[in-house]
Amino acid sequence: MSETLMEARGLTKKFRTRDGAKRVLVAVNNASFVLKRGETLGLLGESGSGKSTLGQMMTGLLKPNTGEIFYRGKRLEYPFRGNARRKIQILFQHPEVSFNPQLTLRRSLIEPFKLNQLPHNDQNILKYISRFGLHEEHLDRTPGELSGGELQRAALARVVVMEPEMILLDEPTSMLDVITQAQIIHFLKEYQKNHGTAYIFITHNSILANQVCDRILDIEKGVLSERE
């Protein structure tokens, strides 16, 4: 049996509406599930279903109103700190949110190299990003000077240099052309095979979910149900 990497127990997240009626919206309702090491778990739902809210709780970006998250058997406190903060990463649908728009790609990539105590001169960084189809000329560009595909590949490079054990993939290919989508998915599969990384794959695309995921959780109005 595969090792349990993370577990969500009874996660609930509520928001107050801004329409003046002071209503409470239950975005995620009592969500519980287990993520095994090395598996890809899909969260499949339409816009507004609560899938991204649940994903943000699993990565420490949102604190649940109730419920607990366990990582390697230990209960996590918000905000995530230490090893959990480094080993639990997220790849956003809009990769530009991962970068300071005023910094070059070179400067944005230095931070994770420093955190992992890896050499971070131009030669090392260039050798690393070449795995993602990026080249020397990209290092001096700001996010606004990169295409969507280049920026998503750069965001992925910035994530995996942290050597994560879990990556939340929040609609990671929905903004990309078909060729770049295929490249990103191929790299993620190869990386997972070589490193045993677990993925939570958030998507509204059932065909893609069936192709990529080992298991799929449907989410509707914040309520989870696992497919047989």
PDB file of C-alpha atoms in Angstrom:
ATOM      1  CA  MET A   1       0.000   0.000   0.000  1.00  0.00           C
ATOM      2  CA  SER A   2       1.297   3.469  -0.904  1.00  0.00           C
ATOM      3  CA  GLU A   3       2.426   5.744   1.880  1.00  0.00           C
ATOM      4  CA  THR A   4       0.022   8.494   2.951  1.00  0.00           C
ATOM      5  CA  LEU A   5       1.658  11.869   2.342  1.00  0.00           C
ATOM      6  CA  MET A   6      -1.144  14.298   3.247  1.00  0.00           C
ATOM      7  CA  GLU A   7      -4.593  14.015   4.734  1.00  0.00           C
ATOM      8  CA  ALA A   8      -7.453  16.502   4.950  1.00  0.00           C
ATOM      9  CA  ARG A   9      -9.978  15.978   7.728  1.00  0.00           C
ATOM     10  CA  GLY A  10     -13.260  17.870   7.737  1.00  0.00           C
ATOM     11  CA  LEU A  11     -12.041  21.023   5.997  1.00  0.00           C
ATOM     12  CA  THR A  12     -14.669  23.755   5.827  1.00  0.00           C
ATOM     13  CA  LYS A  13     -14.219  27.283   4.501  1.00  0.00           C
ATOM     14  CA  LYS A  14     -16.850  30.005   4.714  1.00  0.00           C
ATOM     15  CA  PHE A  15     -16.844  33.530   3.289  1.00  0.00           C
ATOM     16  CA  ARG A  16     -19.120  36.465   3.973  1.00  0.00           C
ATOM     17  CA  THR A  17     -20.662  37.940   0.841  1.00  0.00           C
ATOM     18  CA  ARG A  18     -20.074  41.579  -0.063  1.00  0.00           C
ATOM     19  CA  ASP A  19     -23.590  42.382  -1.225  1.00  0.00           C
ATOM     20  CA  GLY A  20     -24.654  44.000   2.039  1.00  0.00           C
ATOM     21  CA  ALA A  21     -26.884  41.098   3.036  1.00  0.00           C
ATOM     22  CA  LYS A  22     -24.204  39.622   5.310  1.00  0.00           C
ATOM     23  CA  ARG A  23     -24.826  36.167   3.941  1.00  0.00           C
ATOM     24  CA  VAL A  24     -22.367  33.330   4.487  1.00  0.00           C
ATOM     25  CA  LEU A  25     -21.118  31.326   1.512  1.00  0.00           C
ATOM     26  CA  VAL A  26     -19.858  27.833   2.269  1.00  0.00           C
ATOM     27  CA  ALA A  27     -17.103  27.399  -0.329  1.00  0.00           C
ATOM     28  CA  VAL A  28     -15.888  24.025   0.988  1.00  0.00           C
ATOM     29  CA  ASN A  29     -18.014  21.827   3.213  1.00  0.00           C
ATOM     30  CA  ASN A  30     -16.470  19.135   5.446  1.00  0.00           C
ATOM     31  CA  ALA A  31     -13.930  17.897   2.899  1.00  0.00           C
ATOM     32  CA  SER A  32     -11.879  14.829   3.836  1.00  0.00           C
ATOM     33  CA  PHE A  33      -9.469  12.857   1.659  1.00  0.00           C
ATOM     34  CA  VAL A  34      -6.031  11.241   1.577  1.00  0.00           C
ATOM     35  CA  LEU A  35      -3.175  11.949  -0.839  1.00  0.00           C
ATOM     36  CA  LYS A  36      -0.694   9.115  -1.357  1.00  0.00           C
ATOM     37  CA  ARG A  37       2.977   9.615  -2.130  1.00  0.00           C
ATOM     38  CA  GLY A  38       3.598   9.637  -5.891  1.00  0.00           C
ATOM     39  CA  GLU A  39      -0.050   9.737  -7.005  1.00  0.00           C
ATOM     40  CA  THR A  40      -1.971  12.312  -8.996  1.00  0.00           C
ATOM     41  CA  LEU A  41      -5.293  13.154  -7.359  1.00  0.00           C
ATOM     42  CA  GLY A  42      -7.752  15.156  -9.430  1.00  0.00           C
ATOM     43  CA  LEU A  43     -10.122  17.810  -8.092  1.00  0.00           C
ATOM     44  CA  LEU A  44     -12.704  18.127 -10.844  1.00  0.00           C
ATOM     45  CA  GLY A  45     -15.368  20.812 -10.784  1.00  0.00           C
ATOM     46  CA  GLU A  46     -16.828  23.825 -12.537  1.00  0.00           C
ATOM     47  CA  SER A  47     -15.979  27.442 -11.769  1.00  0.00           C
ATOM     48  CA  GLY A  48     -17.197  28.335  -8.279  1.00  0.00           C
ATOM     49  CA  SER A  49     -17.336  24.710  -7.118  1.00  0.00           C
ATOM     50  CA  GLY A  50     -14.763  25.300  -4.365  1.00  0.00           C
ATOM     51  CA  LYS A  51     -11.864  23.392  -5.899  1.00  0.00           C
ATOM     52  CA  SER A  52      -9.379  26.270  -5.822  1.00  0.00           C
ATOM     53  CA  THR A  53     -10.405  27.213  -2.277  1.00  0.00           C
ATOM     54  CA  LEU A  54      -9.754  23.649  -1.177  1.00  0.00           C
ATOM     55  CA  GLY A  55      -6.406  23.677  -2.970  1.00  0.00           C
ATOM     56  CA  GLN A  56      -5.356  26.889  -1.270  1.00  0.00           C
ATOM     57  CA  MET A  57      -6.142  25.382   2.127  1.00  0.00           C
ATOM     58  CA  MET A  58      -4.023  22.325   1.266  1.00  0.00           C
ATOM     59  CA  THR A  59      -1.043  24.565   0.462  1.00  0.00           C
ATOM     60  CA  GLY A  60      -1.371  26.871   3.470  1.00  0.00           C
ATOM     61  CA  LEU A  61      -2.607  29.923   1.557  1.00  0.00           C
ATOM     62  CA  LEU A  62      -6.031  29.870   3.237  1.00  0.00           C
ATOM     63  CA  LYS A  63      -6.850  28.867   6.781  1.00  0.00           C
ATOM     64  CA  PRO A  64      -9.972  26.694   7.120  1.00  0.00           C
ATOM     65  CA  ASN A  65     -12.740  27.655   9.506  1.00  0.00           C
ATOM     66  CA  THR A  66     -12.774  24.079  10.755  1.00  0.00           C
ATOM     67  CA  GLY A  67     -10.821  20.939   9.993  1.00  0.00           C
ATOM     68  CA  GLU A  68      -7.231  19.759   9.993  1.00  0.00           C
ATOM     69  CA  ILE A  69      -4.463  18.938   7.531  1.00  0.00           C
ATOM     70  CA  PHE A  70      -1.809  16.343   8.271  1.00  0.00           C
ATOM     71  CA  TYR A  71       1.526  16.079   6.465  1.00  0.00           C
ATOM     72  CA  ARG A  72       3.492  12.870   7.037  1.00  0.00           C
ATOM     73  CA  GLY A  73       1.265  12.191  10.031  1.00  0.00           C
ATOM     74  CA  LYS A  74       1.841  15.553  11.713  1.00  0.00           C
ATOM     75  CA  ARG A  75      -0.863  18.183  12.066  1.00  0.00           C
ATOM     76  CA  LEU A  76       0.004  21.389  10.220  1.00  0.00           C
ATOM     77  CA  GLU A  77      -0.484  24.831  11.723  1.00  0.00           C
ATOM     78  CA  TYR A  78      -1.211  27.935   9.669  1.00  0.00           C
ATOM     79  CA  PRO A  79       0.773  29.434   8.126  1.00  0.00           C
ATOM     80  CA  PHE A  80       2.846  26.442   7.059  1.00  0.00           C
ATOM     81  CA  ARG A  81       6.438  26.691   8.235  1.00  0.00           C
ATOM     82  CA  GLY A  82       9.757  24.894   7.948  1.00  0.00           C
ATOM     83  CA  ASN A  83       9.969  21.715   5.909  1.00  0.00           C
ATOM     84  CA  ALA A  84       6.248  21.681   5.048  1.00  0.00           C
ATOM     85  CA  ARG A  85       6.444  25.167   3.563  1.00  0.00           C
ATOM     86  CA  ARG A  86       9.242  24.059   1.230  1.00  0.00           C
ATOM     87  CA  LYS A  87       7.923  20.601   0.382  1.00  0.00           C
ATOM     88  CA  ILE A  88       4.329  21.686  -0.375  1.00  0.00           C
ATOM     89  CA  GLN A  89       4.265  23.894  -3.466  1.00  0.00           C
ATOM     90  CA  ILE A  90       1.722  25.323  -5.904  1.00  0.00           C
ATOM     91  CA  LEU A  91       1.749  25.979  -9.650  1.00  0.00           C
ATOM     92  CA  PHE A  92      -0.879  28.609 -10.438  1.00  0.00           C
ATOM     93  CA  GLN A  93      -3.162  28.859 -13.447  1.00  0.00           C
ATOM     94  CA  HIS A  94      -1.832  32.389 -13.987  1.00  0.00           C
ATOM     95  CA  PRO A  95       1.951  32.042 -13.589  1.00  0.00           C
ATOM     96  CA  GLU A  96       2.491  35.796 -13.445  1.00  0.00           C
ATOM     97  CA  VAL A  97       1.292  35.812  -9.820  1.00  0.00           C
ATOM     98  CA  SER A  98       4.410  33.829  -8.901  1.00  0.00           C
ATOM     99  CA  PHE A  99       6.772  36.577 -10.040  1.00  0.00           C
ATOM    100  CA  ASN A 100       7.591  40.155  -9.166  1.00  0.00           C
ATOM    101  CA  PRO A 101       6.806  41.988 -12.445  1.00  0.00           C
ATOM    102  CA  GLN A 102       9.785  44.313 -11.957  1.00  0.00           C
ATOM    103  CA  LEU A 103      12.406  41.584 -11.527  1.00  0.00           C
ATOM    104  CA  THR A 104      14.183  39.704 -14.278  1.00  0.00           C
ATOM    105  CA  LEU A 105      13.800  35.948 -14.444  1.00  0.00           C
ATOM    106  CA  ARG A 106      17.377  35.605 -13.228  1.00  0.00           C
ATOM    107  CA  ARG A 107      16.640  37.501 -10.016  1.00  0.00           C
ATOM    108  CA  SER A 108      13.370  35.621  -9.463  1.00  0.00           C
ATOM    109  CA  LEU A 109      15.108  32.259  -9.757  1.00  0.00           C
ATOM    110  CA  ILE A 110      17.926  33.048  -7.344  1.00  0.00           C
ATOM    111  CA  GLU A 111      15.715  32.836  -4.220  1.00  0.00           C
ATOM    112  CA  PRO A 112      14.803  29.114  -4.437  1.00  0.00           C
ATOM    113  CA  PHE A 113      18.409  28.282  -5.307  1.00  0.00           C
ATOM    114  CA  LYS A 114      19.517  30.065  -2.145  1.00  0.00           C
ATOM    115  CA  LEU A 115      16.874  28.325  -0.018  1.00  0.00           C
ATOM    116  CA  ASN A 116      18.063  24.945  -1.284  1.00  0.00           C
ATOM    117  CA  GLN A 117      21.692  25.969  -0.824  1.00  0.00           C
ATOM    118  CA  LEU A 118      22.442  25.302  -4.484  1.00  0.00           C
ATOM    119  CA  PRO A 119      25.044  27.154  -6.575  1.00  0.00           C
ATOM    120  CA  HIS A 120      23.248  30.051  -8.226  1.00  0.00           C
ATOM    121  CA  ASN A 121      25.624  31.557 -10.722  1.00  0.00           C
ATOM    122  CA  ASP A 122      24.475  32.041 -14.313  1.00  0.00           C
ATOM    123  CA  GLN A 123      26.014  28.760 -15.468  1.00  0.00           C
ATOM    124  CA  ASN A 124      24.123  26.677 -12.916  1.00  0.00           C
ATOM    125  CA  ILE A 125      20.830  28.498 -13.447  1.00  0.00           C
ATOM    126  CA  LEU A 126      21.145  28.241 -17.229  1.00  0.00           C
ATOM    127  CA  LYS A 127      21.874  24.513 -17.048  1.00  0.00           C
ATOM    128  CA  TYR A 128      18.806  24.090 -14.861  1.00  0.00           C
ATOM    129  CA  ILE A 129      16.289  26.100 -16.899  1.00  0.00           C
ATOM    130  CA  SER A 130      17.376  24.457 -20.147  1.00  0.00           C
ATOM    131  CA  ARG A 131      15.438  21.380 -18.923  1.00  0.00           C
ATOM    132  CA  PHE A 132      12.306  23.510 -19.277  1.00  0.00           C
ATOM    133  CA  GLY A 133      12.986  24.805 -22.780  1.00  0.00           C
ATOM    134  CA  LEU A 134      14.289  28.172 -21.542  1.00  0.00           C
ATOM    135  CA  HIS A 135      17.528  29.781 -22.705  1.00  0.00           C
ATOM    136  CA  GLU A 136      20.088  32.398 -21.719  1.00  0.00           C
ATOM    137  CA  GLU A 137      18.183  35.257 -23.354  1.00  0.00           C
ATOM    138  CA  HIS A 138      15.187  34.563 -21.084  1.00  0.00           C
ATOM    139  CA  LEU A 139      17.181  35.307 -17.925  1.00  0.00           C
ATOM    140  CA  ASP A 140      17.267  39.051 -18.562  1.00  0.00           C
ATOM    141  CA  ARG A 141      13.569  39.354 -19.352  1.00  0.00           C
ATOM    142  CA  THR A 142      10.859  40.436 -16.944  1.00  0.00           C
ATOM    143  CA  PRO A 143       7.582  38.445 -16.707  1.00  0.00           C
ATOM    144  CA  GLY A 144       5.856  40.877 -19.050  1.00  0.00           C
ATOM    145  CA  GLU A 145       8.428  40.092 -21.735  1.00  0.00           C
ATOM    146  CA  LEU A 146       7.776  36.337 -21.656  1.00  0.00           C
ATOM    147  CA  SER A 147       5.021  34.443 -23.446  1.00  0.00           C
ATOM    148  CA  GLY A 148       2.434  32.543 -21.417  1.00  0.00           C
ATOM    149  CA  GLY A 149       4.141  29.247 -22.134  1.00  0.00           C
ATOM    150  CA  GLU A 150       7.599  30.578 -21.252  1.00  0.00           C
ATOM    151  CA  LEU A 151       6.295  32.054 -18.026  1.00  0.00           C
ATOM    152  CA  GLN A 152       4.554  28.826 -16.988  1.00  0.00           C
ATOM    153  CA  ARG A 153       7.732  26.841 -17.685  1.00  0.00           C
ATOM    154  CA  ALA A 154       9.687  29.360 -15.599  1.00  0.00           C
ATOM    155  CA  ALA A 155       7.129  29.051 -12.787  1.00  0.00           C
ATOM    156  CA  LEU A 156       7.437  25.262 -12.920  1.00  0.00           C
ATOM    157  CA  ALA A 157      11.238  25.522 -12.793  1.00  0.00           C
ATOM    158  CA  ARG A 158      10.953  27.767  -9.728  1.00  0.00           C
ATOM    159  CA  VAL A 159       8.686  25.228  -8.018  1.00  0.00           C
ATOM    160  CA  VAL A 160      10.610  22.017  -8.649  1.00  0.00           C
ATOM    161  CA  VAL A 161      13.972  23.461  -7.580  1.00  0.00           C
ATOM    162  CA  MET A 162      12.449  23.335  -4.079  1.00  0.00           C
ATOM    163  CA  GLU A 163      12.321  19.522  -4.419  1.00  0.00           C
ATOM    164  CA  PRO A 164       8.662  19.368  -3.339  1.00  0.00           C
ATOM    165  CA  GLU A 165       6.902  16.211  -2.212  1.00  0.00           C
ATOM    166  CA  MET A 166       3.521  17.627  -3.230  1.00  0.00           C
ATOM    167  CA  ILE A 167       2.623  20.135  -5.931  1.00  0.00           C
ATOM    168  CA  LEU A 168      -0.845  21.608  -6.251  1.00  0.00           C
ATOM    169  CA  LEU A 169      -1.495  22.129  -9.959  1.00  0.00           C
ATOM    170  CA  ASP A 170      -4.255  24.732 -10.233  1.00  0.00           C
ATOM    171  CA  GLU A 171      -5.481  24.550 -13.856  1.00  0.00           C
ATOM    172  CA  PRO A 172      -1.800  24.636 -14.907  1.00  0.00           C
ATOM    173  CA  THR A 173      -2.392  24.284 -18.659  1.00  0.00           C
ATOM    174  CA  SER A 174      -5.730  26.017 -19.246  1.00  0.00           C
ATOM    175  CA  MET A 175      -4.123  29.285 -20.423  1.00  0.00           C
ATOM    176  CA  LEU A 176      -1.639  27.579 -22.772  1.00  0.00           C
ATOM    177  CA  ASP A 177      -1.658  26.480 -26.395  1.00  0.00           C
ATOM    178  CA  VAL A 178      -2.011  22.771 -27.155  1.00  0.00           C
ATOM    179  CA  ILE A 179       1.694  22.161 -27.802  1.00  0.00           C
ATOM    180  CA  THR A 180       2.792  23.887 -24.583  1.00  0.00           C
ATOM    181  CA  GLN A 181       0.086  22.020 -22.643  1.00  0.00           C
ATOM    182  CA  ALA A 182       1.503  18.717 -23.865  1.00  0.00           C
ATOM    183  CA  GLN A 183       5.057  19.793 -22.945  1.00  0.00           C
ATOM    184  CA  ILE A 184       4.067  20.762 -19.399  1.00  0.00           C
ATOM    185  CA  ILE A 185       2.097  17.536 -18.839  1.00  0.00           C
ATOM    186  CA  HIS A 186       4.960  15.438 -20.212  1.00  0.00           C
ATOM    187  CA  PHE A 187       7.483  17.110 -17.922  1.00  0.00           C
ATOM    188  CA  LEU A 188       5.220  16.698 -14.880  1.00  0.00           C
ATOM    189  CA  LYS A 189       4.784  12.982 -15.570  1.00  0.00           C
ATOM    190  CA  GLU A 190       8.520  12.444 -16.025  1.00  0.00           C
ATOM    191  CA  TYR A 191       9.338  14.426 -12.908  1.00  0.00           C
ATOM    192  CA  GLN A 192       6.808  12.454 -10.886  1.00  0.00           C
ATOM    193  CA  LYS A 193       8.186   9.144 -12.150  1.00  0.00           C
ATOM    194  CA  ASN A 194      11.747  10.118 -11.184  1.00  0.00           C
ATOM    195  CA  HIS A 195      11.026  11.809  -7.833  1.00  0.00           C
ATOM    196  CA  GLY A 196       7.842  10.219  -6.456  1.00  0.00           C
ATOM    197  CA  THR A 197       6.161  13.621  -6.175  1.00  0.00           C
ATOM    198  CA  ALA A 198       2.419  13.698  -5.476  1.00  0.00           C
ATOM    199  CA  TYR A 199       0.135  16.058  -7.388  1.00  0.00           C
ATOM    200  CA  ILE A 200      -3.263  17.508  -6.643  1.00  0.00           C
ATOM    201  CA  PHE A 201      -4.534  18.376 -10.107  1.00  0.00           C
ATOM    202  CA  ILE A 202      -7.294  21.002 -10.161  1.00  0.00           C
ATOM    203  CA  THR A 203      -9.266  21.169 -13.390  1.00  0.00           C
ATOM    204  CA  HIS A 204     -12.694  21.651 -14.940  1.00  0.00           C
ATOM    205  CA  ASN A 205     -11.728  19.447 -17.898  1.00  0.00           C
ATOM    206  CA  SER A 206     -12.950  15.881 -17.356  1.00  0.00           C
ATOM    207  CA  ILE A 207     -11.081  14.518 -20.404  1.00  0.00           C
ATOM    208  CA  LEU A 208      -7.781  15.918 -19.133  1.00  0.00           C
ATOM    209  CA  ALA A 209      -8.509  14.658 -15.611  1.00  0.00           C
ATOM    210  CA  ASN A 210      -9.087  11.130 -16.900  1.00  0.00           C
ATOM    211  CA  GLN A 211      -5.822  11.251 -18.853  1.00  0.00           C
ATOM    212  CA  VAL A 212      -3.654  12.643 -16.057  1.00  0.00           C
ATOM    213  CA  CYS A 213      -5.098  11.517 -12.713  1.00  0.00           C
ATOM    214  CA  ASP A 214      -4.880   8.241 -10.809  1.00  0.00           C
ATOM    215  CA  ARG A 215      -8.004   9.105  -8.794  1.00  0.00           C
ATOM    216  CA  ILE A 216     -10.593  11.839  -9.213  1.00  0.00           C
ATOM    217  CA  LEU A 217     -12.622  13.703  -6.600  1.00  0.00           C
ATOM    218  CA  ASP A 218     -15.651  15.502  -8.001  1.00  0.00           C
ATOM    219  CA  ILE A 219     -16.470  18.728  -6.198  1.00  0.00           C
ATOM    220  CA  GLU A 220     -19.801  20.528  -6.464  1.00  0.00           C
ATOM    221  CA  LYS A 221     -20.892  23.396  -4.243  1.00  0.00           C
ATOM    222  CA  GLY A 222     -18.000  22.619  -1.937  1.00  0.00           C
ATOM    223  CA  VAL A 223     -18.912  18.951  -1.416  1.00  0.00           C
ATOM    224  CA  LEU A 224     -16.505  16.160  -2.420  1.00  0.00           C
ATOM    225  CA  SER A 225     -17.385  12.757  -3.853  1.00  0.00           C
ATOM    226  CA  GLU A 226     -14.873  10.192  -5.086  1.00  0.00           C
ATOM    227  CA  ARG A 227     -15.360   8.437  -8.407  1.00  0.00           C
ATOM    228  CA  GLU A 228     -15.389   4.657  -8.445  1.00  0.00           C
TER     229      GLU A 228
END
